[in-house]
mmCIF file of C-alpha atoms in Angstrom:
data_model
loop_
_atom_site.group_PDB
_atom_site.id
_atom_site.type_symbol
_atom_site.label_atom_id
_atom_site.label_comp_id
_atom_site.label_asym_id
_atom_site.label_seq_id
_atom_site.Cartn_x
_atom_site.Cartn_y
_atom_site.Cartn_z
ATOM 1 C CA MET A 1 0.000 0.000 0.000
ATOM 2 C CA SER A 2 1.290 3.459 -0.889
ATOM 3 C CA GLY A 3 2.298 6.120 1.649
ATOM 4 C CA ARG A 4 0.619 9.394 2.505
ATOM 5 C CA THR A 5 -1.709 10.680 -0.186
ATOM 6 C CA GLN A 6 -0.299 13.130 -2.711
ATOM 7 C CA ILE A 7 -2.197 14.952 -5.415
ATOM 8 C CA PRO A 8 -0.783 15.079 -8.949
ATOM 9 C CA GLU A 9 2.184 17.447 -9.195
ATOM 10 C CA ASP A 10 0.571 19.694 -11.798
ATOM 11 C CA TRP A 11 -2.531 20.332 -9.680
ATOM 12 C CA GLU A 12 -3.052 23.525 -7.713
ATOM 13 C CA GLN A 13 -3.815 23.453 -4.013
ATOM 14 C CA GLY A 14 -4.232 26.053 -1.331
ATOM 15 C CA PHE A 15 -6.733 27.918 0.818
ATOM 16 C CA VAL A 16 -9.434 30.468 0.096
ATOM 17 C CA ALA A 17 -11.314 32.765 2.430
ATOM 18 C CA ALA A 18 -14.991 31.840 2.282
ATOM 19 C CA ASN A 19 -17.817 32.770 4.633
ATOM 20 C CA GLY A 20 -15.356 33.907 7.301
ATOM 21 C CA ILE A 21 -13.218 30.746 7.337
ATOM 22 C CA GLN A 22 -10.334 29.215 5.396
ATOM 23 C CA LEU A 23 -11.288 26.336 3.096
ATOM 24 C CA HIS A 24 -8.655 23.999 1.696
ATOM 25 C CA TYR A 25 -8.985 22.914 -1.913
ATOM 26 C CA CYS A 26 -7.101 21.211 -4.705
ATOM 27 C CA ARG A 27 -7.758 21.811 -8.377
ATOM 28 C CA SER A 28 -6.767 20.054 -11.567
ATOM 29 C CA GLY A 29 -7.009 23.112 -13.810
ATOM 30 C CA GLY A 30 -7.591 22.936 -17.522
ATOM 31 C CA SER A 31 -9.929 24.578 -19.992
ATOM 32 C CA GLY A 32 -12.979 22.402 -19.404
ATOM 33 C CA PRO A 33 -16.021 23.297 -17.315
ATOM 34 C CA ALA A 34 -15.561 23.435 -13.561
ATOM 35 C CA PHE A 35 -16.652 20.302 -11.683
ATOM 36 C CA VAL A 36 -16.786 20.971 -7.941
ATOM 37 C CA VAL A 37 -17.041 18.064 -5.501
ATOM 38 C CA SER A 38 -18.557 18.369 -2.032
ATOM 39 C CA HIS A 39 -17.692 15.258 -0.006
ATOM 40 C CA GLY A 40 -19.671 13.386 2.638
ATOM 41 C CA PHE A 41 -19.545 13.449 6.433
ATOM 42 C CA THR A 42 -16.148 12.430 7.930
ATOM 43 C CA ASP A 43 -14.469 12.358 4.480
ATOM 44 C CA ASP A 44 -12.445 15.102 2.814
ATOM 45 C CA GLY A 45 -11.678 16.252 -0.708
ATOM 46 C CA TYR A 46 -8.871 13.750 -1.245
ATOM 47 C CA CYS A 47 -11.351 10.906 -0.746
ATOM 48 C CA ARG A 48 -12.697 11.808 -4.197
ATOM 49 C CA LEU A 49 -9.430 11.644 -6.113
ATOM 50 C CA ASP A 50 -10.559 8.543 -8.030
ATOM 51 C CA LEU A 51 -13.607 10.395 -9.344
ATOM 52 C CA ALA A 52 -11.439 13.395 -10.203
ATOM 53 C CA ARG A 53 -9.072 11.243 -12.240
ATOM 54 C CA GLU A 54 -12.038 9.939 -14.263
ATOM 55 C CA LEU A 55 -12.969 13.510 -15.187
ATOM 56 C CA VAL A 56 -9.723 15.431 -15.367
ATOM 57 C CA ASP A 57 -9.246 15.222 -19.147
ATOM 58 C CA ASP A 58 -12.550 17.019 -19.728
ATOM 59 C CA PHE A 59 -13.159 19.110 -16.624
ATOM 60 C CA ASP A 60 -11.453 21.520 -14.249
ATOM 61 C CA VAL A 61 -12.034 19.440 -11.123
ATOM 62 C CA VAL A 62 -12.086 21.086 -7.701
ATOM 63 C CA LEU A 63 -12.031 19.012 -4.506
ATOM 64 C CA TYR A 64 -12.469 20.990 -1.308
ATOM 65 C CA ASP A 65 -12.659 20.165 2.387
ATOM 66 C CA ALA A 66 -15.870 21.108 4.181
ATOM 67 C CA ARG A 67 -15.702 23.042 7.433
ATOM 68 C CA GLY A 68 -14.308 20.886 10.227
ATOM 69 C CA HIS A 69 -12.985 18.335 7.741
ATOM 70 C CA GLY A 70 -9.597 17.832 6.156
ATOM 71 C CA ARG A 71 -7.394 20.910 6.294
ATOM 72 C CA SER A 72 -10.195 23.489 6.402
ATOM 73 C CA ASP A 73 -11.027 25.571 9.456
ATOM 74 C CA ALA A 74 -13.313 24.226 12.179
ATOM 75 C CA PRO A 75 -15.135 27.354 13.352
ATOM 76 C CA ASP A 76 -17.047 27.647 16.606
ATOM 77 C CA GLY A 77 -20.427 28.002 14.962
ATOM 78 C CA GLU A 78 -23.144 26.182 13.063
ATOM 79 C CA TYR A 79 -22.458 23.354 10.598
ATOM 80 C CA GLY A 80 -25.844 23.024 8.927
ATOM 81 C CA PRO A 81 -26.711 23.045 5.223
ATOM 82 C CA SER A 82 -27.137 26.827 5.128
ATOM 83 C CA GLU A 83 -23.650 27.469 6.511
ATOM 84 C CA ARG A 84 -22.064 24.837 4.270
ATOM 85 C CA ALA A 85 -23.896 26.189 1.210
ATOM 86 C CA ALA A 86 -22.589 29.674 1.972
ATOM 87 C CA ASP A 87 -19.084 28.204 2.230
ATOM 88 C CA LEU A 88 -19.475 26.562 -1.175
ATOM 89 C CA LEU A 89 -20.917 29.609 -2.924
ATOM 90 C CA GLU A 90 -18.117 31.830 -1.621
ATOM 91 C CA LEU A 91 -15.551 29.214 -2.648
ATOM 92 C CA LEU A 92 -16.944 29.490 -6.189
ATOM 93 C CA ASP A 93 -16.526 33.267 -6.016
ATOM 94 C CA ALA A 94 -13.008 33.072 -4.606
ATOM 95 C CA LEU A 95 -11.867 30.694 -7.349
ATOM 96 C CA ALA A 96 -13.810 32.588 -10.052
ATOM 97 C CA LEU A 97 -15.673 29.428 -11.072
ATOM 98 C CA ASP A 98 -18.443 30.325 -13.493
ATOM 99 C CA ASP A 99 -21.156 27.917 -14.595
ATOM 100 C CA PRO A 100 -19.852 24.972 -12.511
ATOM 101 C CA ILE A 101 -21.219 21.478 -12.241
ATOM 102 C CA LEU A 102 -21.826 20.823 -8.541
ATOM 103 C CA PHE A 103 -21.448 17.263 -7.241
ATOM 104 C CA GLY A 104 -22.237 16.266 -3.669
ATOM 105 C CA HIS A 105 -22.363 13.034 -1.691
ATOM 106 C CA SER A 106 -24.533 12.548 1.423
ATOM 107 C CA MET A 107 -23.762 15.587 3.609
ATOM 108 C CA GLY A 108 -22.248 17.165 0.509
ATOM 109 C CA ALA A 109 -25.449 16.470 -1.408
ATOM 110 C CA ASP A 110 -27.323 18.557 1.172
ATOM 111 C CA THR A 111 -24.690 21.279 0.768
ATOM 112 C CA VAL A 112 -25.032 21.305 -3.012
ATOM 113 C CA THR A 113 -28.833 21.144 -2.838
ATOM 114 C CA MET A 114 -29.011 24.194 -0.605
ATOM 115 C CA ALA A 115 -26.471 26.111 -2.701
ATOM 116 C CA ALA A 116 -28.276 25.316 -5.956
ATOM 117 C CA ALA A 117 -31.644 26.248 -4.465
ATOM 118 C CA ARG A 118 -30.345 29.469 -2.944
ATOM 119 C CA SER A 119 -28.532 30.546 -6.144
ATOM 120 C CA PRO A 120 -30.299 28.709 -8.967
ATOM 121 C CA ASP A 121 -28.453 30.617 -11.695
ATOM 122 C CA ARG A 122 -25.013 29.504 -10.467
ATOM 123 C CA PRO A 123 -24.696 25.805 -11.380
ATOM 124 C CA ARG A 124 -24.592 24.506 -14.912
ATOM 125 C CA ALA A 125 -25.775 21.151 -13.554
ATOM 126 C CA VAL A 126 -26.130 19.286 -10.263
ATOM 127 C CA VAL A 127 -25.240 15.698 -9.326
ATOM 128 C CA LEU A 128 -26.386 14.255 -5.992
ATOM 129 C CA GLU A 129 -24.889 10.953 -4.831
ATOM 130 C CA ASP A 130 -27.235 9.163 -2.414
ATOM 131 C CA PRO A 131 -28.654 12.223 -0.648
ATOM 132 C CA VAL A 132 -30.088 11.401 2.781
ATOM 133 C CA TRP A 133 -33.786 12.229 2.950
ATOM 134 C CA ILE A 134 -35.370 12.270 6.414
ATOM 135 C CA LEU A 135 -38.761 11.229 5.093
ATOM 136 C CA ASP A 136 -40.998 8.236 5.633
ATOM 137 C CA GLY A 137 -40.120 5.199 3.547
ATOM 138 C CA VAL A 138 -36.522 6.072 2.680
ATOM 139 C CA ASN A 139 -33.035 5.985 4.259
ATOM 140 C CA ASP A 140 -34.192 4.270 7.457
ATOM 141 C CA ASP A 141 -30.905 2.365 7.842
ATOM 142 C CA LEU A 142 -28.784 5.487 7.425
ATOM 143 C CA VAL A 143 -30.790 7.464 9.950
ATOM 144 C CA GLU A 144 -30.460 4.667 12.509
ATOM 145 C CA GLU A 145 -26.681 4.552 11.962
ATOM 146 C CA ASP A 146 -26.152 8.331 12.323
ATOM 147 C CA PRO A 147 -22.786 8.685 14.137
ATOM 148 C CA GLY A 148 -23.285 12.274 15.235
ATOM 149 C CA GLY A 149 -24.166 11.503 18.839
ATOM 150 C CA ASP A 150 -20.813 9.926 19.743
ATOM 151 C CA ILE A 151 -18.657 11.474 17.032
ATOM 152 C CA GLU A 152 -16.388 13.355 19.466
ATOM 153 C CA GLU A 153 -15.474 10.102 21.192
ATOM 154 C CA GLN A 154 -14.949 8.421 17.828
ATOM 155 C CA ILE A 155 -12.711 11.244 16.569
ATOM 156 C CA ALA A 156 -10.626 11.068 19.725
ATOM 157 C CA TRP A 157 -10.087 7.340 19.124
ATOM 158 C CA TRP A 158 -9.142 7.905 15.489
ATOM 159 C CA GLN A 159 -6.649 10.623 16.427
ATOM 160 C CA ASP A 160 -5.078 8.435 19.104
ATOM 161 C CA HIS A 161 -4.295 5.749 16.542
ATOM 162 C CA SER A 162 -2.196 5.635 13.402
ATOM 163 C CA VAL A 163 -3.536 5.290 9.888
ATOM 164 C CA GLU A 164 -2.223 1.735 9.907
ATOM 165 C CA ASP A 165 -4.176 1.016 13.099
ATOM 166 C CA LEU A 166 -7.362 2.303 11.496
ATOM 167 C CA LEU A 167 -6.798 0.234 8.369
ATOM 168 C CA GLU A 168 -6.504 -2.886 10.511
ATOM 169 C CA ALA A 169 -9.358 -2.134 12.903
ATOM 170 C CA ASP A 170 -12.158 -1.042 10.558
ATOM 171 C CA THR A 171 -13.886 -3.640 8.392
ATOM 172 C CA MET A 172 -14.792 -0.956 5.840
ATOM 173 C CA PHE A 173 -11.122 -0.307 5.149
ATOM 174 C CA ARG A 174 -10.360 -3.997 4.877
ATOM 175 C CA ASP A 175 -13.277 -4.432 2.485
ATOM 176 C CA LEU A 176 -12.034 -1.596 0.288
ATOM 177 C CA ALA A 177 -8.553 -3.121 0.183
ATOM 178 C CA GLU A 178 -9.949 -6.548 -0.664
ATOM 179 C CA ARG A 179 -11.962 -4.996 -3.512
ATOM 180 C CA GLY A 180 -8.770 -3.572 -5.010
ATOM 181 C CA GLN A 181 -9.026 -0.052 -3.534
ATOM 182 C CA PRO A 182 -6.263 0.084 -0.884
ATOM 183 C CA ASP A 183 -5.316 3.657 -1.784
ATOM 184 C CA LEU A 184 -8.906 4.771 -1.238
ATOM 185 C CA ALA A 185 -8.949 3.000 2.119
ATOM 186 C CA ARG A 186 -5.829 4.923 3.142
ATOM 187 C CA ARG A 187 -7.265 8.269 1.988
ATOM 188 C CA VAL A 188 -10.434 7.709 4.000
ATOM 189 C CA ALA A 189 -8.429 6.673 7.078
ATOM 190 C CA GLU A 190 -6.293 9.802 6.732
ATOM 191 C CA ALA A 191 -9.468 11.891 6.504
ATOM 192 C CA ARG A 192 -10.778 10.372 9.735
ATOM 193 C CA ARG A 193 -7.630 11.422 11.580
ATOM 194 C CA ARG A 194 -7.931 15.016 10.310
ATOM 195 C CA LEU A 195 -11.467 15.503 11.632
ATOM 196 C CA ARG A 196 -12.195 18.057 14.335
ATOM 197 C CA PRO A 197 -14.793 17.448 17.081
ATOM 198 C CA GLU A 198 -16.890 20.377 15.850
ATOM 199 C CA VAL A 199 -18.154 18.289 12.941
ATOM 200 C CA GLY A 200 -20.608 16.652 15.338
ATOM 201 C CA ARG A 201 -22.692 19.806 14.879
ATOM 202 C CA VAL A 202 -23.559 18.585 11.377
ATOM 203 C CA SER A 203 -25.953 16.107 12.994
ATOM 204 C CA ASP A 204 -27.380 18.801 15.283
ATOM 205 C CA ALA A 205 -28.669 20.733 12.271
ATOM 206 C CA GLU A 206 -31.749 20.056 10.181
ATOM 207 C CA PHE A 207 -31.355 18.002 7.023
ATOM 208 C CA VAL A 208 -32.585 19.508 3.774
ATOM 209 C CA ASP A 209 -36.190 18.582 3.006
ATOM 210 C CA PRO A 210 -36.259 17.798 -0.728
ATOM 211 C CA THR A 211 -40.016 18.285 -0.943
ATOM 212 C CA GLU A 212 -39.499 21.908 0.075
ATOM 213 C CA THR A 213 -36.179 22.616 -1.650
ATOM 214 C CA TYR A 214 -35.933 20.729 -4.926
ATOM 215 C CA GLY A 215 -38.506 22.938 -6.624
ATOM 216 C CA ASP A 216 -36.078 25.871 -6.391
ATOM 217 C CA ILE A 217 -33.317 24.067 -8.307
ATOM 218 C CA THR A 218 -33.549 24.984 -11.980
ATOM 219 C CA ALA A 219 -30.317 23.345 -13.189
ATOM 220 C CA PRO A 220 -30.459 19.867 -14.764
ATOM 221 C CA THR A 221 -29.998 17.428 -11.886
ATOM 222 C CA LEU A 222 -28.978 13.788 -11.649
ATOM 223 C CA ILE A 223 -29.588 11.783 -8.468
ATOM 224 C CA VAL A 224 -27.505 8.609 -8.196
ATOM 225 C CA LYS A 225 -29.061 6.454 -5.483
ATOM 226 C CA ALA A 226 -27.981 3.299 -3.708
ATOM 227 C CA ASP A 227 -29.672 -0.020 -4.343
ATOM 228 C CA ALA A 228 -33.079 -0.418 -2.701
ATOM 229 C CA ASP A 229 -36.167 -2.591 -2.889
ATOM 230 C CA GLU A 230 -38.869 -1.602 -5.350
ATOM 231 C CA ALA A 231 -41.089 0.074 -2.765
ATOM 232 C CA GLU A 232 -38.271 2.343 -1.615
ATOM 233 C CA ARG A 233 -37.205 3.023 -5.206
ATOM 234 C CA GLU A 234 -40.713 4.131 -6.063
ATOM 235 C CA ARG A 235 -40.815 6.455 -3.060
ATOM 236 C CA GLU A 236 -37.447 7.898 -4.085
ATOM 237 C CA ARG A 237 -38.711 8.459 -7.627
ATOM 238 C CA GLU A 238 -41.611 10.429 -6.160
ATOM 239 C CA ILE A 239 -39.185 12.604 -4.200
ATOM 240 C CA ALA A 240 -36.975 13.179 -7.258
ATOM 241 C CA GLY A 241 -40.116 14.298 -9.069
ATOM 242 C CA PHE A 242 -40.011 17.564 -7.111
ATOM 243 C CA LEU A 243 -37.063 18.612 -9.305
ATOM 244 C CA PRO A 244 -38.121 20.728 -12.293
ATOM 245 C CA ASP A 245 -35.405 19.167 -14.478
ATOM 246 C CA GLY A 246 -34.234 16.015 -12.744
ATOM 247 C CA ARG A 247 -33.752 12.316 -13.126
ATOM 248 C CA ILE A 248 -32.887 9.524 -10.711
ATOM 249 C CA VAL A 249 -31.011 6.278 -11.266
ATOM 250 C CA HIS A 250 -30.556 3.413 -8.818
ATOM 251 C CA VAL A 251 -27.308 1.478 -8.992
ATOM 252 C CA ASP A 252 -27.760 -2.225 -8.321
ATOM 253 C CA GLY A 253 -25.549 -3.589 -5.566
ATOM 254 C CA ALA A 254 -24.403 -0.174 -4.338
ATOM 255 C CA GLY A 255 -24.556 1.038 -0.773
ATOM 256 C CA HIS A 256 -24.447 4.619 0.470
ATOM 257 C CA CYS A 257 -21.070 5.326 -1.166
ATOM 258 C CA VAL A 258 -22.306 4.529 -4.640
ATOM 259 C CA PHE A 259 -19.192 5.569 -6.557
ATOM 260 C CA TRP A 260 -16.968 3.498 -4.259
ATOM 261 C CA ASP A 261 -19.184 0.426 -4.250
ATOM 262 C CA GLU A 262 -20.081 0.265 -7.950
ATOM 263 C CA ARG A 263 -17.628 2.658 -9.543
ATOM 264 C CA GLU A 264 -17.949 1.531 -13.157
ATOM 265 C CA ARG A 265 -21.750 1.594 -13.323
ATOM 266 C CA ALA A 266 -22.051 4.848 -11.367
ATOM 267 C CA THR A 267 -19.452 6.533 -13.564
ATOM 268 C CA GLU A 268 -21.268 5.379 -16.691
ATOM 269 C CA GLU A 269 -24.447 7.030 -15.446
ATOM 270 C CA LEU A 270 -22.514 10.196 -14.621
ATOM 271 C CA TRP A 271 -20.958 10.418 -18.076
ATOM 272 C CA ARG A 272 -24.336 9.775 -19.711
ATOM 273 C CA PHE A 273 -25.754 12.746 -17.807
ATOM 274 C CA LEU A 274 -22.755 15.021 -18.409
ATOM 275 C CA ALA A 275 -23.088 14.478 -22.150
ATOM 276 C CA THR A 276 -26.468 16.230 -21.985
ATOM 277 C CA VAL A 277 -25.369 19.361 -20.114
#
């Protein structure tokens, strides 16, 4: 397994002032449209390097660390979708990113949803990877597994142990390595050790209600959802129907991290959508 994660040498990385804090980012550059990735809870931007490499020949890919994650600031304040959306929108301003495609996973999907609803003229398109909807009939397993309540204790344990300890102790990391993704396992373990306790406030905030918010998103939107039984899929199709210009696809065999679990199929769906925007 390789050592500490490094981004490609020709990529830019640094910090920008956004919404009163410093956000860390890395950026591939290039002449293509901007593709900005907002990661999920307890991850960081580097956890999405595999996706970035799939896109880098055609897009200017930006991976950034949300507040309290990675190398970004952990302010003493709120961590809800409104604050994170403001962070994202000011990041776009700071990097002069016009007409970007906004991609978000889980927590990041809420961030992107709120940003796209608040500033509907900003994104060229929106991609939401397995957004968590706190509604009857969907996401029951994820809600039950919410780690927010004991996240400070969990972070303390992660920080008291090495990356190698985490890779040995967590079945998720072992599963990733066994599926041929040891570098991803290491990046996620590194992200865990960079977390700050303030991120527990993410779970204290309200989740975005898609039935109230999706109608404000005017950009073409793709929702890539995890596998589910037919009853849950139908309920999720109903929810996606609140989007004025949206479509939803379910990826067979995928869990919450769709692009990690079924990378090839999920990426095919992404490229099919990107060809239309």
